[in-house]
Amino acid sequence: MSDRIFGVFGVLLAIGFAFAALQIEESFLSDAVGPKAFPLIIAAILGISSAVIALKPDAEPHWPALPRLAELAAAVVMMLLYAHFLPVIGFVFATALAAAYLSWRLGNTLLLAAATGIGTSVGIYVIFHLVLGLSLARGPLGF
């Protein structure tokens, strides 16, 4: 029964996501695909996957133990904090902190997790901002 509830929730989430994507206004300078295409593709994949889960559930689904659910909740909280602090402290610092935390929770040592966070953050910044010229959230230091 829990798989069906999860699947129906996912289908409803996909519908809401698609509805929000359809509200995106298109600029007269947009490309042939437009800004709605990628969110609609994500909504379609989510909807189809969730429908399969709802229509063909496992007979005996295995849910993780309470400590594992707490780890998942902590990761969700981290991503919410990331979204909140991204415009405040900037892309580089927010991404470094989030990536370091998630790397640490995946089993790395603190030093290796910090190196992973910094490397991920700087690497993405170089590729997306310096090479491709995309705008990323600026922090108090200007990057």
mmCIF file of the C-alpha atoms, coordinates in Angstrom:
data_MODEL
# 
_entry.id   MODEL 
# 
loop_
_atom_site.group_PDB 
_atom_site.id 
_atom_site.type_symbol 
_atom_site.label_atom_id 
_atom_site.label_alt_id 
_atom_site.label_comp_id 
_atom_site.label_asym_id 
_atom_site.label_entity_id 
_atom_site.label_seq_id 
_atom_site.pdbx_PDB_ins_code 
_atom_site.Cartn_x 
_atom_site.Cartn_y 
_atom_site.Cartn_z 
_atom_site.occupancy 
_atom_site.B_iso_or_equiv 
_atom_site.pdbx_formal_charge 
_atom_site.auth_seq_id 
_atom_site.auth_comp_id 
_atom_site.auth_asym_id 
_atom_site.auth_atom_id 
_atom_site.pdbx_PDB_model_num 
ATOM 1   C CA . MET A 1 1   ? 0.000  0.000  0.000   1.00 0.00 ? 1   MET A CA 1 
ATOM 2   C CA . SER A 1 2   ? 2.844  2.412  0.749   1.00 0.00 ? 2   SER A CA 1 
ATOM 3   C CA . ASP A 1 3   ? 4.165  2.080  -2.809  1.00 0.00 ? 3   ASP A CA 1 
ATOM 4   C CA . ARG A 1 4   ? 0.782  3.076  -4.196  1.00 0.00 ? 4   ARG A CA 1 
ATOM 5   C CA . ILE A 1 5   ? 0.622  6.133  -1.942  1.00 0.00 ? 5   ILE A CA 1 
ATOM 6   C CA . PHE A 1 6   ? 4.169  7.087  -2.933  1.00 0.00 ? 6   PHE A CA 1 
ATOM 7   C CA . GLY A 1 7   ? 3.339  6.605  -6.633  1.00 0.00 ? 7   GLY A CA 1 
ATOM 8   C CA . VAL A 1 8   ? 0.158  8.671  -6.476  1.00 0.00 ? 8   VAL A CA 1 
ATOM 9   C CA . PHE A 1 9   ? 2.031  11.407 -4.608  1.00 0.00 ? 9   PHE A CA 1 
ATOM 10  C CA . GLY A 1 10  ? 4.678  11.391 -7.346  1.00 0.00 ? 10  GLY A CA 1 
ATOM 11  C CA . VAL A 1 11  ? 2.045  11.638 -10.095 1.00 0.00 ? 11  VAL A CA 1 
ATOM 12  C CA . LEU A 1 12  ? 0.424  14.603 -8.319  1.00 0.00 ? 12  LEU A CA 1 
ATOM 13  C CA . LEU A 1 13  ? 3.834  16.206 -7.890  1.00 0.00 ? 13  LEU A CA 1 
ATOM 14  C CA . ALA A 1 14  ? 4.553  15.732 -11.608 1.00 0.00 ? 14  ALA A CA 1 
ATOM 15  C CA . ILE A 1 15  ? 1.226  17.336 -12.530 1.00 0.00 ? 15  ILE A CA 1 
ATOM 16  C CA . GLY A 1 16  ? 1.990  20.305 -10.293 1.00 0.00 ? 16  GLY A CA 1 
ATOM 17  C CA . PHE A 1 17  ? 5.494  20.591 -11.729 1.00 0.00 ? 17  PHE A CA 1 
ATOM 18  C CA . ALA A 1 18  ? 4.153  20.487 -15.294 1.00 0.00 ? 18  ALA A CA 1 
ATOM 19  C CA . PHE A 1 19  ? 1.534  23.114 -14.458 1.00 0.00 ? 19  PHE A CA 1 
ATOM 20  C CA . ALA A 1 20  ? 4.252  25.367 -12.994 1.00 0.00 ? 20  ALA A CA 1 
ATOM 21  C CA . ALA A 1 21  ? 6.423  24.800 -16.075 1.00 0.00 ? 21  ALA A CA 1 
ATOM 22  C CA . LEU A 1 22  ? 3.575  25.843 -18.355 1.00 0.00 ? 22  LEU A CA 1 
ATOM 23  C CA . GLN A 1 23  ? 3.414  29.167 -16.504 1.00 0.00 ? 23  GLN A CA 1 
ATOM 24  C CA . ILE A 1 24  ? 6.935  30.108 -17.638 1.00 0.00 ? 24  ILE A CA 1 
ATOM 25  C CA . GLU A 1 25  ? 6.764  33.090 -19.970 1.00 0.00 ? 25  GLU A CA 1 
ATOM 26  C CA . GLU A 1 26  ? 8.669  32.794 -23.208 1.00 0.00 ? 26  GLU A CA 1 
ATOM 27  C CA . SER A 1 27  ? 10.868 35.608 -24.404 1.00 0.00 ? 27  SER A CA 1 
ATOM 28  C CA . PHE A 1 28  ? 10.856 36.657 -28.017 1.00 0.00 ? 28  PHE A CA 1 
ATOM 29  C CA . LEU A 1 29  ? 14.604 35.873 -27.989 1.00 0.00 ? 29  LEU A CA 1 
ATOM 30  C CA . SER A 1 30  ? 14.205 32.254 -26.861 1.00 0.00 ? 30  SER A CA 1 
ATOM 31  C CA . ASP A 1 31  ? 15.398 29.352 -28.942 1.00 0.00 ? 31  ASP A CA 1 
ATOM 32  C CA . ALA A 1 32  ? 13.165 26.942 -30.843 1.00 0.00 ? 32  ALA A CA 1 
ATOM 33  C CA . VAL A 1 33  ? 12.770 24.605 -27.859 1.00 0.00 ? 33  VAL A CA 1 
ATOM 34  C CA . GLY A 1 34  ? 11.999 27.329 -25.336 1.00 0.00 ? 34  GLY A CA 1 
ATOM 35  C CA . PRO A 1 35  ? 12.372 27.435 -21.561 1.00 0.00 ? 35  PRO A CA 1 
ATOM 36  C CA . LYS A 1 36  ? 9.465  25.071 -20.893 1.00 0.00 ? 36  LYS A CA 1 
ATOM 37  C CA . ALA A 1 37  ? 10.935 21.991 -22.556 1.00 0.00 ? 37  ALA A CA 1 
ATOM 38  C CA . PHE A 1 38  ? 13.351 20.790 -19.865 1.00 0.00 ? 38  PHE A CA 1 
ATOM 39  C CA . PRO A 1 39  ? 10.910 21.167 -16.924 1.00 0.00 ? 39  PRO A CA 1 
ATOM 40  C CA . LEU A 1 40  ? 8.205  19.400 -18.946 1.00 0.00 ? 40  LEU A CA 1 
ATOM 41  C CA . ILE A 1 41  ? 10.585 16.524 -19.737 1.00 0.00 ? 41  ILE A CA 1 
ATOM 42  C CA . ILE A 1 42  ? 11.403 16.188 -16.018 1.00 0.00 ? 42  ILE A CA 1 
ATOM 43  C CA . ALA A 1 43  ? 7.681  16.266 -15.169 1.00 0.00 ? 43  ALA A CA 1 
ATOM 44  C CA . ALA A 1 44  ? 6.966  13.566 -17.765 1.00 0.00 ? 44  ALA A CA 1 
ATOM 45  C CA . ILE A 1 45  ? 9.729  11.294 -16.455 1.00 0.00 ? 45  ILE A CA 1 
ATOM 46  C CA . LEU A 1 46  ? 8.545  11.803 -12.869 1.00 0.00 ? 46  LEU A CA 1 
ATOM 47  C CA . GLY A 1 47  ? 4.922  11.158 -13.844 1.00 0.00 ? 47  GLY A CA 1 
ATOM 48  C CA . ILE A 1 48  ? 5.659  7.989  -15.809 1.00 0.00 ? 48  ILE A CA 1 
ATOM 49  C CA . SER A 1 49  ? 7.968  6.604  -13.112 1.00 0.00 ? 49  SER A CA 1 
ATOM 50  C CA . SER A 1 50  ? 5.456  7.352  -10.374 1.00 0.00 ? 50  SER A CA 1 
ATOM 51  C CA . ALA A 1 51  ? 2.596  5.828  -12.354 1.00 0.00 ? 51  ALA A CA 1 
ATOM 52  C CA . VAL A 1 52  ? 4.600  2.603  -12.780 1.00 0.00 ? 52  VAL A CA 1 
ATOM 53  C CA . ILE A 1 53  ? 5.252  2.535  -9.018  1.00 0.00 ? 53  ILE A CA 1 
ATOM 54  C CA . ALA A 1 54  ? 1.556  3.098  -8.290  1.00 0.00 ? 54  ALA A CA 1 
ATOM 55  C CA . LEU A 1 55  ? 0.293  0.524  -10.804 1.00 0.00 ? 55  LEU A CA 1 
ATOM 56  C CA . LYS A 1 56  ? 2.904  -2.202 -10.140 1.00 0.00 ? 56  LYS A CA 1 
ATOM 57  C CA . PRO A 1 57  ? 3.858  -1.942 -6.461  1.00 0.00 ? 57  PRO A CA 1 
ATOM 58  C CA . ASP A 1 58  ? 6.162  -4.358 -4.677  1.00 0.00 ? 58  ASP A CA 1 
ATOM 59  C CA . ALA A 1 59  ? 4.352  -7.047 -2.728  1.00 0.00 ? 59  ALA A CA 1 
ATOM 60  C CA . GLU A 1 60  ? 6.487  -6.427 0.360   1.00 0.00 ? 60  GLU A CA 1 
ATOM 61  C CA . PRO A 1 61  ? 8.260  -3.077 0.072   1.00 0.00 ? 61  PRO A CA 1 
ATOM 62  C CA . HIS A 1 62  ? 11.328 -2.680 2.261   1.00 0.00 ? 62  HIS A CA 1 
ATOM 63  C CA . TRP A 1 63  ? 11.491 0.702  3.965   1.00 0.00 ? 63  TRP A CA 1 
ATOM 64  C CA . PRO A 1 64  ? 14.731 1.884  5.514   1.00 0.00 ? 64  PRO A CA 1 
ATOM 65  C CA . ALA A 1 65  ? 15.187 1.884  9.282   1.00 0.00 ? 65  ALA A CA 1 
ATOM 66  C CA . LEU A 1 66  ? 14.596 5.044  11.298  1.00 0.00 ? 66  LEU A CA 1 
ATOM 67  C CA . PRO A 1 67  ? 18.280 6.106  11.400  1.00 0.00 ? 67  PRO A CA 1 
ATOM 68  C CA . ARG A 1 68  ? 18.472 5.883  7.594   1.00 0.00 ? 68  ARG A CA 1 
ATOM 69  C CA . LEU A 1 69  ? 15.264 7.925  7.263   1.00 0.00 ? 69  LEU A CA 1 
ATOM 70  C CA . ALA A 1 70  ? 16.825 10.535 9.561   1.00 0.00 ? 70  ALA A CA 1 
ATOM 71  C CA . GLU A 1 71  ? 19.855 10.663 7.239   1.00 0.00 ? 71  GLU A CA 1 
ATOM 72  C CA . LEU A 1 72  ? 17.554 11.228 4.274   1.00 0.00 ? 72  LEU A CA 1 
ATOM 73  C CA . ALA A 1 73  ? 15.688 13.959 6.155   1.00 0.00 ? 73  ALA A CA 1 
ATOM 74  C CA . ALA A 1 74  ? 18.998 15.633 7.012   1.00 0.00 ? 74  ALA A CA 1 
ATOM 75  C CA . ALA A 1 75  ? 19.966 15.603 3.327   1.00 0.00 ? 75  ALA A CA 1 
ATOM 76  C CA . VAL A 1 76  ? 16.637 17.212 2.416   1.00 0.00 ? 76  VAL A CA 1 
ATOM 77  C CA . VAL A 1 77  ? 17.177 19.873 5.086   1.00 0.00 ? 77  VAL A CA 1 
ATOM 78  C CA . MET A 1 78  ? 20.664 20.500 3.680   1.00 0.00 ? 78  MET A CA 1 
ATOM 79  C CA . MET A 1 79  ? 19.251 21.033 0.200   1.00 0.00 ? 79  MET A CA 1 
ATOM 80  C CA . LEU A 1 80  ? 16.613 23.440 1.563   1.00 0.00 ? 80  LEU A CA 1 
ATOM 81  C CA . LEU A 1 81  ? 19.340 25.362 3.405   1.00 0.00 ? 81  LEU A CA 1 
ATOM 82  C CA . TYR A 1 82  ? 21.386 25.376 0.195   1.00 0.00 ? 82  TYR A CA 1 
ATOM 83  C CA . ALA A 1 83  ? 18.495 26.942 -1.715  1.00 0.00 ? 83  ALA A CA 1 
ATOM 84  C CA . HIS A 1 84  ? 17.971 29.496 1.052   1.00 0.00 ? 84  HIS A CA 1 
ATOM 85  C CA . PHE A 1 85  ? 21.607 30.548 1.428   1.00 0.00 ? 85  PHE A CA 1 
ATOM 86  C CA . LEU A 1 86  ? 22.553 30.419 -2.264  1.00 0.00 ? 86  LEU A CA 1 
ATOM 87  C CA . PRO A 1 87  ? 21.619 34.066 -2.949  1.00 0.00 ? 87  PRO A CA 1 
ATOM 88  C CA . VAL A 1 88  ? 22.995 35.172 0.430   1.00 0.00 ? 88  VAL A CA 1 
ATOM 89  C CA . ILE A 1 89  ? 26.511 33.695 0.463   1.00 0.00 ? 89  ILE A CA 1 
ATOM 90  C CA . GLY A 1 90  ? 26.868 32.983 -3.255  1.00 0.00 ? 90  GLY A CA 1 
ATOM 91  C CA . PHE A 1 91  ? 27.207 29.912 -5.430  1.00 0.00 ? 91  PHE A CA 1 
ATOM 92  C CA . VAL A 1 92  ? 30.786 29.006 -4.614  1.00 0.00 ? 92  VAL A CA 1 
ATOM 93  C CA . PHE A 1 93  ? 30.447 28.971 -0.824  1.00 0.00 ? 93  PHE A CA 1 
ATOM 94  C CA . ALA A 1 94  ? 26.932 27.482 -0.700  1.00 0.00 ? 94  ALA A CA 1 
ATOM 95  C CA . THR A 1 95  ? 27.843 24.710 -3.131  1.00 0.00 ? 95  THR A CA 1 
ATOM 96  C CA . ALA A 1 96  ? 31.089 23.956 -1.312  1.00 0.00 ? 96  ALA A CA 1 
ATOM 97  C CA . LEU A 1 97  ? 29.272 23.597 2.015   1.00 0.00 ? 97  LEU A CA 1 
ATOM 98  C CA . ALA A 1 98  ? 26.438 21.479 0.600   1.00 0.00 ? 98  ALA A CA 1 
ATOM 99  C CA . ALA A 1 99  ? 28.733 19.213 -1.401  1.00 0.00 ? 99  ALA A CA 1 
ATOM 100 C CA . ALA A 1 100 ? 31.090 18.793 1.560   1.00 0.00 ? 100 ALA A CA 1 
ATOM 101 C CA . TYR A 1 101 ? 28.229 17.843 3.898   1.00 0.00 ? 101 TYR A CA 1 
ATOM 102 C CA . LEU A 1 102 ? 26.723 15.363 1.456   1.00 0.00 ? 102 LEU A CA 1 
ATOM 103 C CA . SER A 1 103 ? 30.139 13.868 0.721   1.00 0.00 ? 103 SER A CA 1 
ATOM 104 C CA . TRP A 1 104 ? 30.782 13.494 4.455   1.00 0.00 ? 104 TRP A CA 1 
ATOM 105 C CA . ARG A 1 105 ? 27.421 11.757 4.966   1.00 0.00 ? 105 ARG A CA 1 
ATOM 106 C CA . LEU A 1 106 ? 28.262 9.380  2.113   1.00 0.00 ? 106 LEU A CA 1 
ATOM 107 C CA . GLY A 1 107 ? 31.247 8.154  4.104   1.00 0.00 ? 107 GLY A CA 1 
ATOM 108 C CA . ASN A 1 108 ? 34.236 10.374 3.355   1.00 0.00 ? 108 ASN A CA 1 
ATOM 109 C CA . THR A 1 109 ? 36.453 11.703 6.111   1.00 0.00 ? 109 THR A CA 1 
ATOM 110 C CA . LEU A 1 110 ? 35.974 15.362 7.040   1.00 0.00 ? 110 LEU A CA 1 
ATOM 111 C CA . LEU A 1 111 ? 39.151 16.423 5.249   1.00 0.00 ? 111 LEU A CA 1 
ATOM 112 C CA . LEU A 1 112 ? 38.309 14.502 2.074   1.00 0.00 ? 112 LEU A CA 1 
ATOM 113 C CA . ALA A 1 113 ? 34.698 15.759 2.199   1.00 0.00 ? 113 ALA A CA 1 
ATOM 114 C CA . ALA A 1 114 ? 35.913 19.362 2.465   1.00 0.00 ? 114 ALA A CA 1 
ATOM 115 C CA . ALA A 1 115 ? 38.250 18.822 -0.497  1.00 0.00 ? 115 ALA A CA 1 
ATOM 116 C CA . THR A 1 116 ? 35.386 17.273 -2.476  1.00 0.00 ? 116 THR A CA 1 
ATOM 117 C CA . GLY A 1 117 ? 33.101 20.200 -1.671  1.00 0.00 ? 117 GLY A CA 1 
ATOM 118 C CA . ILE A 1 118 ? 35.668 22.803 -2.652  1.00 0.00 ? 118 ILE A CA 1 
ATOM 119 C CA . GLY A 1 119 ? 36.649 20.921 -5.797  1.00 0.00 ? 119 GLY A CA 1 
ATOM 120 C CA . THR A 1 120 ? 33.052 20.440 -6.878  1.00 0.00 ? 120 THR A CA 1 
ATOM 121 C CA . SER A 1 121 ? 32.178 24.061 -6.238  1.00 0.00 ? 121 SER A CA 1 
ATOM 122 C CA . VAL A 1 122 ? 35.190 25.534 -7.996  1.00 0.00 ? 122 VAL A CA 1 
ATOM 123 C CA . GLY A 1 123 ? 34.911 23.081 -10.882 1.00 0.00 ? 123 GLY A CA 1 
ATOM 124 C CA . ILE A 1 124 ? 31.282 23.890 -11.556 1.00 0.00 ? 124 ILE A CA 1 
ATOM 125 C CA . TYR A 1 125 ? 31.998 27.623 -11.210 1.00 0.00 ? 125 TYR A CA 1 
ATOM 126 C CA . VAL A 1 126 ? 34.822 27.450 -13.745 1.00 0.00 ? 126 VAL A CA 1 
ATOM 127 C CA . ILE A 1 127 ? 32.816 25.436 -16.262 1.00 0.00 ? 127 ILE A CA 1 
ATOM 128 C CA . PHE A 1 128 ? 29.488 27.229 -16.019 1.00 0.00 ? 128 PHE A CA 1 
ATOM 129 C CA . HIS A 1 129 ? 30.550 30.793 -15.220 1.00 0.00 ? 129 HIS A CA 1 
ATOM 130 C CA . LEU A 1 130 ? 34.003 31.280 -16.709 1.00 0.00 ? 130 LEU A CA 1 
ATOM 131 C CA . VAL A 1 131 ? 33.831 28.933 -19.714 1.00 0.00 ? 131 VAL A CA 1 
ATOM 132 C CA . LEU A 1 132 ? 30.139 29.010 -20.640 1.00 0.00 ? 132 LEU A CA 1 
ATOM 133 C CA . GLY A 1 133 ? 29.439 32.518 -19.345 1.00 0.00 ? 133 GLY A CA 1 
ATOM 134 C CA . LEU A 1 134 ? 26.343 31.596 -17.361 1.00 0.00 ? 134 LEU A CA 1 
ATOM 135 C CA . SER A 1 135 ? 25.281 33.763 -14.441 1.00 0.00 ? 135 SER A CA 1 
ATOM 136 C CA . LEU A 1 136 ? 25.574 32.170 -10.992 1.00 0.00 ? 136 LEU A CA 1 
ATOM 137 C CA . ALA A 1 137 ? 24.542 33.587 -7.624  1.00 0.00 ? 137 ALA A CA 1 
ATOM 138 C CA . ARG A 1 138 ? 27.142 36.078 -6.379  1.00 0.00 ? 138 ARG A CA 1 
ATOM 139 C CA . GLY A 1 139 ? 28.137 36.191 -2.769  1.00 0.00 ? 139 GLY A CA 1 
ATOM 140 C CA . PRO A 1 140 ? 29.517 39.010 -0.666  1.00 0.00 ? 140 PRO A CA 1 
ATOM 141 C CA . LEU A 1 141 ? 32.959 38.520 -2.230  1.00 0.00 ? 141 LEU A CA 1 
ATOM 142 C CA . GLY A 1 142 ? 31.609 38.870 -5.787  1.00 0.00 ? 142 GLY A CA 1 
ATOM 143 C CA . PHE A 1 143 ? 31.743 35.210 -6.828  1.00 0.00 ? 143 PHE A CA 1 
# 
